[in-house]
Short mmCIF file of C-alpha atoms and ligand atoms in Angstrom, two decimals:
data_model
loop_
_atom_site.label_atom_id
_atom_site.label_comp_id
_atom_site.label_asym_id
_atom_site.label_seq_id
_atom_site.Cartn_x
_atom_site.Cartn_y
_atom_site.Cartn_z
CA MET A 1 11.00 23.91 -12.02
CA ASN A 2 8.37 24.90 -14.60
CA ALA A 3 5.29 22.76 -14.96
CA GLU A 4 3.90 21.71 -18.32
CA LYS A 5 0.29 22.86 -18.19
CA LYS A 6 -1.04 20.24 -20.59
CA LEU A 7 -2.00 16.95 -18.97
CA GLN A 8 -0.53 13.77 -20.51
CA TYR A 9 -2.91 10.84 -20.46
CA SER A 10 -2.31 7.18 -21.11
CA ASP A 11 -4.33 4.17 -19.99
CA PHE A 12 -1.27 2.52 -18.47
CA LEU A 13 1.69 4.35 -17.00
CA ILE A 14 4.67 2.08 -16.36
CA ILE A 15 7.50 3.45 -14.25
CA GLY A 16 10.71 1.56 -14.94
CA SER A 17 12.18 -0.35 -17.87
CA GLY A 18 13.60 -3.57 -16.42
CA VAL A 19 12.13 -7.00 -17.01
CA ALA A 20 9.06 -6.25 -14.85
CA GLY A 21 8.13 -3.00 -16.62
CA LEU A 22 8.87 -4.12 -20.17
CA SER A 23 7.11 -7.48 -19.89
CA PHE A 24 4.05 -5.77 -18.38
CA ALA A 25 4.06 -3.32 -21.30
CA LEU A 26 4.18 -6.13 -23.87
CA LYS A 27 1.47 -8.09 -22.13
CA THR A 28 -0.95 -5.19 -21.75
CA ALA A 29 -0.26 -3.98 -25.30
CA ASN A 30 -1.31 -7.38 -26.55
CA GLU A 31 -4.25 -7.85 -24.20
CA PHE A 32 -5.73 -4.35 -24.50
CA LYS A 33 -5.04 -3.58 -28.13
CA ASN A 34 -6.88 -0.26 -28.19
CA SER A 35 -5.25 1.09 -25.08
CA THR A 36 -2.33 3.49 -24.75
CA ILE A 37 0.73 2.51 -22.75
CA THR A 38 3.55 4.77 -21.67
CA ILE A 39 6.82 3.54 -20.18
CA ILE A 40 8.97 6.13 -18.46
CA THR A 41 12.54 5.47 -17.42
CA LYS A 42 14.99 7.76 -15.69
CA THR A 43 18.01 7.46 -18.01
CA ASP A 44 18.52 5.23 -21.06
CA LYS A 45 16.09 2.53 -22.13
CA ASN A 46 18.11 -0.37 -20.77
CA GLU A 47 19.76 1.21 -17.73
CA CYS A 48 18.36 -0.74 -14.79
CA ASN A 49 19.23 -3.61 -12.45
CA THR A 50 17.98 -6.20 -14.96
CA LYS A 51 20.73 -5.23 -17.39
CA TYR A 52 23.41 -6.15 -14.85
CA ALA A 53 22.01 -9.57 -13.92
CA GLN A 54 24.64 -12.10 -14.84
CA GLY A 55 23.47 -15.48 -13.54
CA GLY A 56 20.12 -16.02 -15.23
CA ILE A 57 16.58 -17.18 -14.45
CA SER A 58 15.77 -20.28 -12.44
CA THR A 59 13.09 -22.65 -13.63
CA VAL A 60 12.39 -26.34 -13.51
CA TRP A 61 13.17 -27.17 -17.11
CA ASP A 62 14.10 -30.84 -17.14
CA LYS A 63 11.56 -32.75 -15.08
CA THR A 64 13.53 -35.99 -15.39
CA VAL A 65 16.15 -34.62 -12.99
CA ASP A 66 14.36 -31.73 -11.28
CA SER A 67 10.92 -31.03 -9.85
CA PHE A 68 8.76 -28.11 -8.77
CA GLU A 69 8.91 -29.53 -5.24
CA GLN A 70 12.70 -29.18 -5.17
CA HIS A 71 12.67 -25.61 -6.51
CA ILE A 72 9.98 -24.75 -3.95
CA GLU A 73 11.99 -26.36 -1.16
CA ASP A 74 15.20 -24.50 -2.14
CA THR A 75 13.33 -21.17 -2.25
CA LEU A 76 11.76 -21.78 1.16
CA THR A 77 15.09 -22.82 2.70
CA ALA A 78 16.85 -19.70 1.36
CA GLY A 79 13.96 -17.54 2.63
CA ASP A 80 14.67 -18.80 6.17
CA GLY A 81 11.06 -19.51 7.13
CA LEU A 82 9.61 -16.18 6.03
CA CYS A 83 8.43 -16.94 2.48
CA ASP A 84 4.75 -17.16 1.69
CA GLU A 85 4.54 -20.80 0.68
CA LYS A 86 1.52 -20.36 -1.61
CA VAL A 87 3.28 -17.56 -3.49
CA VAL A 88 6.45 -19.65 -3.85
CA LYS A 89 4.44 -22.54 -5.30
CA MET A 90 2.59 -20.24 -7.70
CA VAL A 91 5.82 -18.58 -8.94
CA VAL A 92 7.78 -21.82 -9.32
CA GLU A 93 4.94 -23.54 -11.17
CA SER A 94 4.43 -20.66 -13.59
CA ALA A 95 8.16 -20.30 -14.31
CA PRO A 96 8.36 -22.58 -17.39
CA ASP A 97 5.48 -20.71 -19.09
CA ARG A 98 7.04 -17.34 -18.39
CA LEU A 99 10.42 -18.54 -19.67
CA ASN A 100 8.85 -19.88 -22.87
CA GLU A 101 7.23 -16.50 -23.37
CA LEU A 102 10.58 -14.75 -22.92
CA ILE A 103 12.06 -17.08 -25.53
CA LYS A 104 9.13 -16.32 -27.85
CA TRP A 105 9.87 -12.62 -27.42
CA GLY A 106 13.37 -13.24 -28.75
CA THR A 107 15.60 -13.87 -25.73
CA LYS A 108 18.43 -16.24 -26.54
CA PHE A 109 19.50 -18.61 -23.79
CA ASP A 110 22.65 -20.72 -24.13
CA LYS A 111 22.34 -24.26 -25.40
CA THR A 112 24.56 -27.30 -25.04
CA GLU A 113 26.16 -28.98 -28.04
CA SER A 114 23.22 -31.38 -28.23
CA GLY A 115 20.84 -28.43 -28.60
CA GLU A 116 19.27 -28.57 -25.12
CA TYR A 117 19.16 -25.47 -22.96
CA SER A 118 22.28 -25.31 -20.80
CA LEU A 119 21.29 -25.19 -17.12
CA GLY A 120 23.58 -23.53 -14.60
CA ARG A 121 23.60 -23.84 -10.83
CA GLU A 122 23.92 -21.19 -8.12
CA GLY A 123 24.05 -21.03 -4.33
CA GLY A 124 21.08 -22.60 -2.55
CA HIS A 125 19.91 -24.61 -5.58
CA SER A 126 19.86 -28.38 -5.25
CA GLN A 127 19.73 -28.83 -9.05
CA ASP A 128 21.05 -27.22 -12.21
CA ARG A 129 18.11 -25.04 -13.24
CA VAL A 130 19.36 -21.60 -14.26
CA LEU A 131 18.75 -20.60 -17.87
CA HIS A 132 21.38 -18.08 -18.89
CA HIS A 133 22.95 -16.18 -21.75
CA LYS A 134 26.70 -16.43 -21.11
CA ASP A 135 27.31 -14.17 -18.09
CA ILE A 136 25.20 -11.31 -19.45
CA THR A 137 21.70 -12.75 -19.16
CA GLY A 138 20.03 -9.52 -18.04
CA ALA A 139 21.54 -7.50 -20.89
CA GLU A 140 20.26 -10.11 -23.37
CA ILE A 141 16.75 -9.96 -21.88
CA GLU A 142 16.76 -6.16 -22.10
CA ARG A 143 17.91 -6.32 -25.72
CA ALA A 144 15.12 -8.69 -26.70
CA LEU A 145 12.33 -6.94 -24.79
CA ILE A 146 13.29 -3.43 -25.89
CA ALA A 147 13.35 -4.56 -29.54
CA ARG A 148 9.87 -6.01 -29.10
CA VAL A 149 8.56 -2.91 -27.31
CA GLU A 150 9.93 -0.68 -30.07
CA GLU A 151 7.91 -2.49 -32.69
CA THR A 152 4.69 -2.38 -30.64
CA LYS A 153 2.46 0.46 -31.85
CA ASN A 154 0.51 1.32 -28.72
CA ILE A 155 3.59 1.67 -26.48
CA THR A 156 5.34 5.02 -26.02
CA PHE A 157 8.78 4.72 -24.41
CA LEU A 158 10.12 7.91 -22.80
CA THR A 159 13.72 8.05 -21.60
CA HIS A 160 15.16 10.61 -19.16
CA HIS A 161 11.75 10.90 -17.54
CA TYR A 162 11.93 10.63 -13.77
CA ALA A 163 8.89 9.94 -11.54
CA ILE A 164 8.87 12.45 -8.69
CA ASP A 165 5.69 11.34 -6.93
CA LEU A 166 2.51 9.39 -7.54
CA ILE A 167 -0.76 11.29 -7.88
CA THR A 168 -3.38 10.31 -5.31
CA GLU A 169 -6.08 11.99 -3.22
CA HIS A 170 -3.22 13.80 -1.44
CA GLN A 171 -2.86 16.16 -4.38
CA ILE A 172 -6.52 16.23 -5.38
CA THR A 173 -8.20 16.95 -2.05
CA LYS A 174 -5.09 18.62 -0.54
CA LYS A 175 -6.06 16.90 2.72
CA LYS A 176 -3.75 14.88 4.90
CA ILE A 177 -4.54 11.24 4.28
CA LYS A 178 -3.95 8.50 6.81
CA ARG A 179 -2.14 5.26 6.01
CA LYS A 180 -5.24 3.08 6.40
CA GLU A 181 -7.59 5.25 4.34
CA LYS A 182 -8.75 4.18 0.90
CA ILE A 183 -6.34 5.75 -1.54
CA THR A 184 -6.35 5.58 -5.36
CA CYS A 185 -3.47 6.23 -7.73
CA TYR A 186 -4.19 8.43 -10.77
CA GLY A 187 -0.75 8.64 -12.36
CA ALA A 188 2.47 10.47 -11.52
CA TYR A 189 4.32 13.77 -11.67
CA VAL A 190 7.30 13.25 -13.91
CA LEU A 191 10.41 15.34 -14.48
CA ASP A 192 11.36 15.52 -18.16
CA GLU A 193 15.07 16.06 -17.68
CA LYS A 194 15.86 17.12 -21.23
CA LYS A 195 13.13 19.79 -21.39
CA GLY A 196 13.53 20.76 -17.75
CA VAL A 197 9.78 20.67 -17.04
CA VAL A 198 7.54 18.66 -14.74
CA LYS A 199 4.81 16.82 -16.63
CA THR A 200 1.58 15.54 -15.14
CA PHE A 201 0.77 12.04 -16.33
CA SER A 202 -2.69 10.76 -15.56
CA SER A 203 -3.50 7.09 -16.05
CA LYS A 204 -6.09 4.48 -15.21
CA ILE A 205 -3.40 2.05 -14.08
CA THR A 206 0.07 2.80 -12.79
CA MET A 207 2.68 0.05 -12.63
CA LEU A 208 5.64 0.60 -10.33
CA ALA A 209 8.62 -1.34 -11.65
CA THR A 210 11.48 0.82 -10.45
CA GLY A 211 13.85 -1.89 -9.17
CA GLY A 212 16.16 -1.72 -6.18
CA ASN A 213 18.01 0.65 -3.92
CA GLY A 214 21.67 -0.45 -3.82
CA GLN A 215 22.81 3.15 -3.88
CA VAL A 216 22.09 3.52 -0.18
CA TYR A 217 25.34 1.59 0.39
CA ASN A 218 28.96 2.42 -0.41
CA THR A 219 29.64 -0.89 -2.09
CA THR A 220 26.92 -2.27 -4.34
CA THR A 221 26.58 -4.21 -7.56
CA ASN A 222 23.61 -2.00 -8.49
CA PRO A 223 23.95 0.76 -11.10
CA VAL A 224 23.73 4.40 -10.03
CA VAL A 225 20.05 4.56 -11.01
CA ALA A 226 19.10 2.14 -8.19
CA THR A 227 18.05 4.76 -5.65
CA GLY A 228 14.98 3.18 -4.06
CA ASP A 229 12.63 5.54 -5.88
CA GLY A 230 9.68 3.14 -6.01
CA ILE A 231 9.75 2.23 -2.33
CA ALA A 232 10.05 5.88 -1.32
CA ILE A 233 7.32 7.25 -3.58
CA ALA A 234 4.97 4.43 -2.62
CA TYR A 235 5.71 5.07 1.06
CA ARG A 236 4.85 8.75 0.61
CA THR A 237 1.47 7.77 -0.82
CA LYS A 238 0.99 5.61 2.29
CA ALA A 239 1.27 2.25 0.53
CA GLU A 240 2.04 -0.73 2.75
CA ILE A 241 5.74 -1.63 2.85
CA SER A 242 7.43 -4.58 4.54
CA ASP A 243 10.56 -6.74 4.92
CA VAL A 244 12.95 -3.99 3.78
CA GLU A 245 15.41 -4.94 6.53
CA PHE A 246 16.29 -8.04 4.50
CA ILE A 247 19.16 -6.76 2.42
CA GLN A 248 21.01 -9.28 0.35
CA PHE A 249 24.77 -8.84 0.12
CA HIS A 250 26.30 -10.72 -2.77
CA PRO A 251 29.28 -12.66 -1.44
CA THR A 252 31.57 -12.21 -4.41
CA ALA A 253 31.90 -8.77 -5.94
CA LEU A 254 35.27 -8.16 -7.56
CA PHE A 255 37.54 -6.37 -5.07
CA ASN A 256 38.69 -3.39 -7.08
CA PRO A 257 38.76 -0.24 -4.93
CA GLY A 258 37.47 2.81 -6.78
CA GLU A 259 35.34 0.84 -9.25
CA TYR A 260 31.75 1.87 -8.93
CA PRO A 261 29.37 0.05 -8.97
CA ALA A 262 31.19 -3.11 -7.94
CA PHE A 263 31.66 -5.66 -10.71
CA LEU A 264 29.89 -8.92 -9.95
CA ILE A 265 31.58 -12.31 -10.07
CA SER A 266 28.46 -14.37 -10.67
CA GLU A 267 27.43 -17.00 -8.20
CA ALA A 268 27.26 -19.29 -11.23
CA VAL A 269 31.08 -19.31 -11.04
CA ARG A 270 30.81 -21.08 -7.68
CA GLY A 271 28.09 -23.20 -9.25
CA GLU A 272 30.76 -24.39 -11.72
CA GLY A 273 33.00 -25.39 -8.81
CA ALA A 274 35.03 -22.29 -7.88
CA ILE A 275 36.38 -22.31 -4.32
CA LEU A 276 36.59 -19.56 -1.72
CA ARG A 277 39.95 -19.07 -0.01
CA ASP A 278 40.97 -16.61 2.67
CA TYR A 279 43.61 -13.95 2.10
CA TYR A 280 46.31 -16.54 2.85
CA GLY A 281 44.92 -19.18 0.50
CA LYS A 282 43.09 -21.42 3.02
CA ARG A 283 39.58 -22.74 2.37
CA PHE A 284 37.06 -21.76 5.04
CA MET A 285 33.45 -22.44 3.99
CA LYS A 286 33.35 -25.88 5.66
CA LYS A 287 33.32 -24.12 9.04
CA TYR A 288 30.09 -22.32 8.19
CA ASP A 289 27.78 -24.63 6.22
CA LYS A 290 27.81 -28.16 4.93
CA ARG A 291 26.90 -26.88 1.44
CA GLU A 292 30.17 -24.92 1.61
CA GLU A 293 30.57 -22.52 -1.37
CA LEU A 294 27.00 -23.27 -2.48
CA ALA A 295 25.26 -22.35 0.77
CA SER A 296 22.69 -19.59 0.35
CA ARG A 297 23.96 -16.07 -0.15
CA ASP A 298 23.31 -14.69 3.31
CA ILE A 299 25.39 -17.48 4.83
CA VAL A 300 28.31 -17.16 2.40
CA ALA A 301 28.35 -13.33 2.65
CA ARG A 302 28.36 -13.47 6.47
CA ALA A 303 31.10 -16.12 6.45
CA ILE A 304 33.30 -13.90 4.28
CA ASP A 305 32.51 -10.86 6.41
CA ASN A 306 33.52 -12.82 9.50
CA GLU A 307 36.78 -13.97 7.90
CA LEU A 308 37.61 -10.40 6.88
CA LYS A 309 36.86 -9.03 10.35
CA LYS A 310 38.93 -11.72 12.08
CA SER A 311 41.94 -11.33 9.82
CA GLY A 312 41.72 -7.59 9.17
CA THR A 313 42.32 -8.30 5.50
CA PRO A 314 40.51 -6.42 2.71
CA HIS A 315 39.24 -9.37 0.64
CA VAL A 316 39.17 -13.12 0.21
CA TYR A 317 39.79 -15.02 -3.04
CA LEU A 318 37.77 -17.02 -5.49
CA ASP A 319 39.86 -19.81 -6.94
CA CYS A 320 38.91 -21.01 -10.45
CA THR A 321 42.36 -22.30 -11.38
CA HIS A 322 41.29 -25.97 -11.27
CA LEU A 323 38.31 -25.48 -13.61
CA ASP A 324 38.34 -26.31 -17.31
CA PHE A 325 39.30 -22.98 -18.85
CA ASN A 326 37.63 -23.48 -22.21
CA SER A 327 34.23 -24.13 -20.74
CA PHE A 328 34.78 -21.40 -18.13
CA GLU A 329 35.56 -18.83 -20.79
CA LYS A 330 32.58 -19.95 -22.87
CA HIS A 331 30.14 -19.50 -19.98
CA PHE A 332 31.82 -16.42 -18.46
CA PRO A 333 33.44 -14.43 -21.28
CA ASN A 334 32.65 -11.11 -19.65
CA ILE A 335 34.11 -12.08 -16.25
CA THR A 336 37.20 -13.61 -17.89
CA ALA A 337 37.80 -10.45 -19.92
CA LYS A 338 37.15 -8.14 -16.98
CA CYS A 339 39.66 -10.01 -14.81
CA LEU A 340 42.26 -9.81 -17.57
CA THR A 341 41.92 -6.02 -17.72
CA LEU A 342 43.13 -6.05 -14.10
CA GLY A 343 45.95 -8.48 -14.85
CA ILE A 344 44.10 -11.43 -13.31
CA ASP A 345 44.40 -14.56 -15.44
CA VAL A 346 41.79 -16.93 -14.01
CA ARG A 347 43.81 -19.93 -15.23
CA LYS A 348 46.51 -19.21 -12.68
CA ASP A 349 45.45 -16.29 -10.46
CA PHE A 350 42.84 -16.22 -7.72
CA ILE A 351 40.17 -13.51 -8.09
CA PRO A 352 40.04 -11.06 -5.13
CA VAL A 353 36.43 -10.73 -3.93
CA SER A 354 34.41 -9.23 -1.09
CA PRO A 355 30.67 -8.86 -0.39
CA ALA A 356 28.62 -5.99 -1.82
CA GLN A 357 24.99 -4.95 -1.45
CA HIS A 358 23.07 -6.66 -4.23
CA TYR A 359 19.31 -6.89 -3.63
CA ILE A 360 16.50 -5.79 -1.34
CA CYS A 361 14.16 -8.68 -0.49
CA GLY A 362 11.28 -6.53 0.80
CA GLY A 363 9.51 -3.46 -0.53
CA VAL A 364 5.99 -2.43 -1.54
CA ASN A 365 3.49 -5.11 -0.49
CA ILE A 366 1.73 -6.81 -3.37
CA ASN A 367 -0.70 -9.69 -3.56
CA LYS A 368 -0.44 -12.53 -6.06
CA ASN A 369 -1.88 -10.26 -8.76
CA GLY A 370 0.71 -7.55 -8.26
CA LYS A 371 -1.82 -5.25 -6.57
CA THR A 372 -0.51 -2.88 -3.92
CA SER A 373 -2.59 -1.51 -1.04
CA ILE A 374 -3.29 1.58 -3.22
CA LYS A 375 -6.14 1.20 -5.71
CA ASN A 376 -5.03 1.05 -9.37
CA LEU A 377 -1.37 0.98 -8.36
CA TYR A 378 0.34 -2.28 -9.28
CA ALA A 379 3.96 -3.16 -8.65
CA SER A 380 6.32 -5.86 -9.86
CA GLY A 381 9.98 -6.86 -9.47
CA GLU A 382 12.60 -5.81 -6.94
CA VAL A 383 10.56 -2.84 -5.70
CA THR A 384 8.05 -5.26 -4.19
CA ARG A 385 7.53 -7.55 -1.28
CA SER A 386 5.57 -10.39 -2.85
CA GLY A 387 6.25 -13.16 -0.33
CA LEU A 388 8.54 -15.04 -2.72
CA HIS A 389 11.87 -14.21 -1.12
CA GLY A 390 11.14 -14.17 2.60
CA ALA A 391 14.28 -13.15 4.47
CA ASN A 392 16.68 -14.02 1.68
CA ARG A 393 16.19 -14.40 -2.05
CA LEU A 394 17.27 -17.60 -3.75
CA ALA A 395 19.72 -16.81 -6.57
CA SER A 396 18.15 -16.22 -9.98
CA ASN A 397 14.61 -16.00 -8.62
CA SER A 398 14.44 -12.23 -9.11
CA LEU A 399 13.96 -11.81 -12.87
CA LEU A 400 11.47 -14.64 -12.57
CA GLU A 401 9.52 -12.75 -9.92
CA GLY A 402 9.23 -9.71 -12.21
CA LEU A 403 7.97 -11.82 -15.11
CA VAL A 404 5.41 -13.72 -13.04
CA PHE A 405 3.85 -10.75 -11.21
CA SER A 406 3.72 -8.61 -14.35
CA HIS A 407 1.91 -11.46 -16.08
CA ASN A 408 -0.48 -11.93 -13.15
CA ALA A 409 -1.19 -8.20 -13.00
CA CYS A 410 -2.22 -8.23 -16.65
CA GLN A 411 -4.40 -11.29 -16.12
CA ASN A 412 -6.08 -9.57 -13.17
CA LEU A 413 -6.71 -6.45 -15.24
CA LYS A 414 -8.58 -8.46 -17.84
CA LYS A 415 -11.36 -8.69 -15.26
CA ARG A 416 -11.44 -5.08 -14.18
CA PHE A 417 -9.79 -2.74 -16.70
CA SER A 418 -12.98 -1.96 -18.67
CA LYS A 419 -14.65 -0.74 -15.48
CA ILE A 420 -11.93 1.75 -14.53
CA LYS A 421 -12.78 5.33 -15.44
CA GLU A 422 -10.31 7.86 -16.80
CA PRO A 423 -9.19 10.11 -13.92
CA GLN A 424 -10.79 13.56 -13.85
CA ASN A 425 -9.72 16.91 -12.38
CA ILE A 426 -6.10 15.96 -11.93
CA PRO A 427 -4.15 19.04 -10.84
CA VAL A 428 -1.01 19.76 -12.84
CA TRP A 429 2.25 20.06 -10.94
CA ASN A 430 2.35 23.07 -8.69
CA ASP A 431 5.49 25.02 -9.60
CA SER A 432 4.93 28.00 -7.33
CA GLY A 433 7.30 28.60 -4.44
CA VAL A 434 10.58 30.24 -3.60
CA VAL A 435 13.65 28.92 -5.32
CA LYS A 436 16.95 29.72 -3.64
CA ASN A 437 20.24 29.11 -5.27
CA MET A 438 21.52 26.16 -3.24
CA GLU A 439 24.94 24.68 -3.93
CA LYS A 440 24.66 21.35 -5.78
CA ILE A 441 27.63 20.00 -3.84
CA LEU A 442 25.39 19.77 -0.77
CA ILE A 443 23.44 17.03 -2.53
CA THR A 444 26.64 15.11 -3.27
CA HIS A 445 27.82 15.41 0.33
CA ASP A 446 24.47 14.21 1.68
CA ARG A 447 24.34 11.30 -0.75
CA ASN A 448 27.81 10.18 0.37
CA GLU A 449 26.75 10.54 3.98
CA VAL A 450 23.74 8.25 3.52
CA LYS A 451 25.99 5.59 2.01
CA THR A 452 28.53 5.84 4.80
CA ILE A 453 25.89 5.69 7.53
CA MET A 454 24.23 2.64 6.00
CA SER A 455 27.51 0.84 5.30
CA ASN A 456 28.87 1.49 8.80
CA TYR A 457 25.75 0.83 10.81
CA VAL A 458 23.13 -1.06 8.75
CA GLY A 459 25.32 -3.51 6.85
CA ILE A 460 25.83 -7.29 7.00
CA VAL A 461 26.09 -7.26 10.80
CA ARG A 462 23.93 -4.77 12.71
CA SER A 463 23.43 -4.07 16.43
CA ASN A 464 21.06 -1.98 18.55
CA GLU A 465 23.69 0.71 19.04
CA ARG A 466 24.56 0.84 15.33
CA LEU A 467 20.90 1.14 14.36
CA LEU A 468 20.35 3.96 16.87
CA ARG A 469 23.33 5.82 15.45
CA ALA A 470 22.04 5.36 11.92
CA GLU A 471 18.58 6.57 12.92
CA ARG A 472 19.88 9.74 14.59
CA ARG A 473 22.14 10.66 11.69
CA LEU A 474 19.48 9.94 9.06
CA ARG A 475 17.05 12.25 10.90
CA VAL A 476 19.47 15.13 10.52
CA LEU A 477 19.91 14.36 6.84
CA TYR A 478 16.12 14.16 6.45
CA GLU A 479 15.69 17.68 7.90
CA ASP A 480 18.48 19.10 5.73
CA ASN A 481 17.06 17.46 2.64
CA LYS A 482 13.57 18.77 3.39
CA ARG A 483 14.89 22.32 3.36
CA LEU A 484 16.81 21.71 0.15
CA TYR A 485 13.73 20.12 -1.43
CA ASP A 486 11.40 22.93 -0.38
CA TYR A 487 13.57 25.78 -1.61
CA SER A 488 15.97 24.71 -4.32
CA GLU A 489 15.42 24.00 -7.98
CA LEU A 490 13.99 20.52 -8.45
CA SER A 491 16.39 18.05 -10.04
CA THR A 492 16.73 14.29 -10.37
CA ASP A 493 19.73 14.38 -7.99
CA LEU A 494 17.70 16.11 -5.34
CA CYS A 495 14.71 13.78 -5.68
CA GLU A 496 16.99 10.74 -5.64
CA LEU A 497 18.59 11.98 -2.45
CA ARG A 498 15.15 12.37 -0.89
CA ASN A 499 14.34 8.77 -1.87
CA LEU A 500 17.68 7.43 -0.67
CA ILE A 501 17.16 9.00 2.74
CA THR A 502 13.61 7.62 2.94
CA THR A 503 14.61 4.06 2.04
CA ALA A 504 17.67 4.17 4.32
CA TYR A 505 15.42 5.32 7.13
CA LEU A 506 12.89 2.56 6.42
CA ILE A 507 15.59 -0.14 6.37
CA THR A 508 16.86 1.16 9.71
CA GLN A 509 13.39 1.32 11.31
CA PHE A 510 12.40 -2.13 10.10
CA SER A 511 15.75 -3.47 11.36
CA LYS A 512 15.06 -1.98 14.78
CA ASN A 513 11.72 -3.76 14.89
CA ARG A 514 13.03 -7.17 13.81
CA LYS A 515 13.57 -9.31 16.89
CA GLU A 516 15.05 -12.44 15.35
CA ASN A 517 18.02 -13.02 13.07
CA LYS A 518 16.73 -14.26 9.75
CA GLY A 519 18.28 -14.44 6.29
CA GLY A 520 19.55 -11.02 5.24
CA PHE A 521 18.96 -9.48 8.67
CA TYR A 522 21.55 -10.16 11.34
CA SER A 523 22.08 -8.29 14.59
CA ALA A 524 25.03 -9.07 16.84
CA ASP A 525 22.73 -8.39 19.83
CA LEU A 526 20.38 -11.22 18.90
CA VAL A 527 22.98 -13.94 18.33
CA ASN A 528 22.45 -16.06 21.40
CA LYS A 529 18.76 -15.49 21.98
C1 SIN B 1 24.74 -13.77 -9.86
O1 SIN B 1 24.95 -14.01 -11.05
O2 SIN B 1 25.47 -14.17 -8.95
C2 SIN B 1 23.56 -12.94 -9.50
C3 SIN B 1 22.32 -13.66 -9.78
C4 SIN B 1 21.23 -13.20 -8.88
O3 SIN B 1 21.41 -12.22 -8.14
O4 SIN B 1 20.19 -13.84 -8.84
#
């Protein structure tokens, strides 16, 4: 792949265009009015996990019925003892301010007839506290933020630009750098897909806001762009990573074989009173948790998985037939319409559902200011491990996390941005090397193999033997991919495959090291210990 010889410079380089990336762009544009900000995103402006978020954003809005203490308690309970309590408190207490800002930026949340914000409930929440826009909250947030970004002069928004790797001392000194050494980020090498060239972006600050990695599994609610790029590129620069074994499986994705990614039936539907029934119509959640359908996600997903394994049936059902249809349709127009396209009338038919990968709770370590272990590299949103989620994320805390850490990162930069020097002597992308004509189908086969390995061996229920199998198979894929990467023409598909293999391998390794079942990590070998 040819390299563009001219260096591109901007003060801030933001990788990713979900709520974390866009809100950081707006904040920095406002705070540092004379600075230049570039957002790069790998496909269209709004194609990211945020866009697919249905439920909403949790916040303590009505203090007469809810309190920060309760939101904190619910988050800690869902996190199964592994949250960082100080971080939880900080995030929960800053939520109302961040939500007000989102509203100021033009996001429309649903209101009741009396003009108050309508608050939904989801699994693990002891109160109604989820602000939402029908069942397309994420799409509404993207609409509002993108409109705002487009009218902000010092932001450049580049689509179909894919970050291959971060630029650090690795490229500048060409020396092998150890994980504990002091490393600084100076920007990123970026593939401009339309022009077919690799550009070198240098920046004072790089913000990693690349979202999740659902594509390592066969069944996921994540869009095809969610390939774990941020975790993998940060890992290659030797950034600290943790908690990636905590994978959240959403209990209720629509069972519709062949549909990809899986369509989500929002947890807010259970929040409205929908009931889970097994394949034969019998309720079962009482056996698993006293909160029944509103237990936290890890518990409900494992309960469904257990029912499916016991009965050998392909799905369970979500029963909404007893709910008031008018209010159901008003809150969930998208879900109602989607079901109808499959001949499911929620007034009289049960919705077939099964669990699907939905969220990764760990990732690149950040502190409360969004700083990673690499100097001048910040991160925010699903790509991170902030301490908020612990072993299992509480529903509707994820968009909130992105907003809070992007805000904190900007606040932190107020103190230090003026002292950061523009990077010098950044080498442009090295495009020398042998390019063999490799068949593209090999990439497709390998991508499918990663998904199958992870779904079979590193899914809802893991075991020592399964993890060993996954590890061995992923090693082979790693070697094959290395050869492909070294010799064939660089492409987004190839880089994504490299990142998928890396994140799959990390999830497997971290799972092997985890010695206690917690939240989104469960090994059959640890059950009775
Ligand atoms: C949902 O609507 O069920 C998803 C919300 C979330 O993942 O927080």
